[in-house]
mmCIF file of C-alpha atoms in Angstrom:
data_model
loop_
_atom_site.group_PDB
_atom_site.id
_atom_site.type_symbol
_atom_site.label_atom_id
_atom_site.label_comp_id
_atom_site.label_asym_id
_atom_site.label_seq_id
_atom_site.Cartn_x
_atom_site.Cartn_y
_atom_site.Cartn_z
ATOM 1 C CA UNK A 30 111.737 106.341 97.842
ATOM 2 C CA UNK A 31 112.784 106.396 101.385
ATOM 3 C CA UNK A 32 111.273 108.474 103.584
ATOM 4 C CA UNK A 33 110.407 109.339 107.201
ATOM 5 C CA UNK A 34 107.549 108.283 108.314
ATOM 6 C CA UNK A 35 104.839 108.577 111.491
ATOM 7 C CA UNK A 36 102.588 105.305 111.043
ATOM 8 C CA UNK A 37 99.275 105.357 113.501
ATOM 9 C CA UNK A 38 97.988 102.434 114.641
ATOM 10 C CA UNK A 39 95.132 101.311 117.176
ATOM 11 C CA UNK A 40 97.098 98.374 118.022
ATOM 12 C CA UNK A 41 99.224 97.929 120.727
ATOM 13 C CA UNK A 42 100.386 94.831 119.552
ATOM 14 C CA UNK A 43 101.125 95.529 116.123
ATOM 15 C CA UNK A 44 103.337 98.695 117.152
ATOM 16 C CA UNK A 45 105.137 96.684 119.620
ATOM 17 C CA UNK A 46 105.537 93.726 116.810
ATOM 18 C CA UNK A 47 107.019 96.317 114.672
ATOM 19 C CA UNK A 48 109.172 98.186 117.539
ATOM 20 C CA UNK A 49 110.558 95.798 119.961
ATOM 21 C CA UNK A 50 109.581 92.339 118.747
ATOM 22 C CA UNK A 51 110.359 91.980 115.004
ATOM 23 C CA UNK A 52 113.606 92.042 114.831
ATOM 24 C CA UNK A 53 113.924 88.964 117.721
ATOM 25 C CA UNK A 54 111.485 87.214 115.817
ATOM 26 C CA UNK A 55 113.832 87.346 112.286
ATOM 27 C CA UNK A 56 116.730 86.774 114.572
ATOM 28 C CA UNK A 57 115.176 83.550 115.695
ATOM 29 C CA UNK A 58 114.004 82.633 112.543
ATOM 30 C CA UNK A 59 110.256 83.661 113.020
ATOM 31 C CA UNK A 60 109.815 82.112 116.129
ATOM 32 C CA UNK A 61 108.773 83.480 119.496
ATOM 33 C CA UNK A 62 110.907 84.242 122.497
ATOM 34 C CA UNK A 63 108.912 81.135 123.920
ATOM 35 C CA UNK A 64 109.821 78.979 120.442
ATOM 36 C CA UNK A 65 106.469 79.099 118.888
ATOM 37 C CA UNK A 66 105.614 80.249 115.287
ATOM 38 C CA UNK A 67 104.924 83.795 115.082
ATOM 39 C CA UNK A 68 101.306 84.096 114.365
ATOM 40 C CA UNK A 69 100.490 86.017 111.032
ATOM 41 C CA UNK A 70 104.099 85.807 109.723
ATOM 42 C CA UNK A 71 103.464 86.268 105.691
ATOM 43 C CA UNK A 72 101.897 89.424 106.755
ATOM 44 C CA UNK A 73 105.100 90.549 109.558
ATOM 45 C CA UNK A 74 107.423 89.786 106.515
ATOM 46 C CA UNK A 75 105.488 92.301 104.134
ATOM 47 C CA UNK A 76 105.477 94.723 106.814
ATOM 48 C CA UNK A 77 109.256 93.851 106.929
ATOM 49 C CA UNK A 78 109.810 94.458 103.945
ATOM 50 C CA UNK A 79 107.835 97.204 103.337
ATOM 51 C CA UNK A 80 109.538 99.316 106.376
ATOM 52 C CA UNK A 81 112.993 98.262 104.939
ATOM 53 C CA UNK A 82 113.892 101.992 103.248
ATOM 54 C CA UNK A 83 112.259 104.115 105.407
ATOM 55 C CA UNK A 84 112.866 105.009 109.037
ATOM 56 C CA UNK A 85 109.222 104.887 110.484
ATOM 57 C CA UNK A 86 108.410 106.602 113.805
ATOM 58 C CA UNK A 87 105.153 104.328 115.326
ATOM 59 C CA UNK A 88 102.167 106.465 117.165
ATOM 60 C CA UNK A 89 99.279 104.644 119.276
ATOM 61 C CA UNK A 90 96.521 106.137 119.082
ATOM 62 C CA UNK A 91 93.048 104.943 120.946
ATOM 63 C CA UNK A 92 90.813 103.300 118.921
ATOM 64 C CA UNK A 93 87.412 104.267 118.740
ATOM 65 C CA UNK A 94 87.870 107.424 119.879
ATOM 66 C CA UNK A 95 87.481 110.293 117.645
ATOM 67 C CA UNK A 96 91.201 110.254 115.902
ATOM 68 C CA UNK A 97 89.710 110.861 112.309
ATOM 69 C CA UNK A 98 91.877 109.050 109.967
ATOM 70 C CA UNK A 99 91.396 106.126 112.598
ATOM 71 C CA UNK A 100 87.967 106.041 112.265
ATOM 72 C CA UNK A 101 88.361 106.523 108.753
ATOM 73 C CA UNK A 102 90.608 103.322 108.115
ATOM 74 C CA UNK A 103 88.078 101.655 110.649
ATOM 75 C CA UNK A 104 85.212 101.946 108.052
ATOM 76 C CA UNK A 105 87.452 100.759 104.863
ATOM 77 C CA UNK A 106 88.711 98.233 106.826
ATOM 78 C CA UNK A 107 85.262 97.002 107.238
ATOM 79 C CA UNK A 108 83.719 97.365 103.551
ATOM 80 C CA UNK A 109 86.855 95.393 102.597
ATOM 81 C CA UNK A 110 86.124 92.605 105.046
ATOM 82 C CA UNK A 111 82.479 92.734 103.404
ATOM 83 C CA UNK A 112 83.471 92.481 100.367
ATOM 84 C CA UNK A 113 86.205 89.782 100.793
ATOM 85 C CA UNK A 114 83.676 87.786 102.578
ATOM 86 C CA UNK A 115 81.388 88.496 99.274
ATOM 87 C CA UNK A 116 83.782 87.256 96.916
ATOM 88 C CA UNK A 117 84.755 90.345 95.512
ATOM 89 C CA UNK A 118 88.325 91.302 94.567
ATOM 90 C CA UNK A 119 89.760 93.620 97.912
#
């Protein structure tokens, strides 16, 4: 259900993607203010899409420094890349 929400990220880019550059990219049909592709753009329209009901407040937070769930989604984020690159089901 919609909701408001306060989504952490490490990543500069991402939270700037999602903030100021997203909605230029749709506008211009997934491409760049320079006319290029947008790099990863299956995974900007599931974030898209995802974000649609909700009204999502974005929080940087440095990475690799102490911010618990951070490190937290770190480690999972790693075991999933391990097992991906094992073959097993993510």
């Amino acid at each position: 259900r919609p909701s408001e929400l306060t989504i952490y990220t490490d990543s500069q880019y991402v939270q700037k993607g999602a903030e100021e550059w997203m909605a230029g990219w749709k506008r211009r049909g997934w491409k760049t203010a320079g006319g290029d592709p947008v790099t990863n753009r299956d995974l900007w329209e599931r974030l898209a899409t995802a974000l649609l009901p909700h009204k999502a407040r974005w929080q940087w937070v440095r990475g690799h420094n102490g911010h618990v769930e951070n490190e937290r989604v770190d480690v999972l984020a790693r075991n999933a890349a391990v097992r991906f690159r094992n073959g097993a089901v993510a």
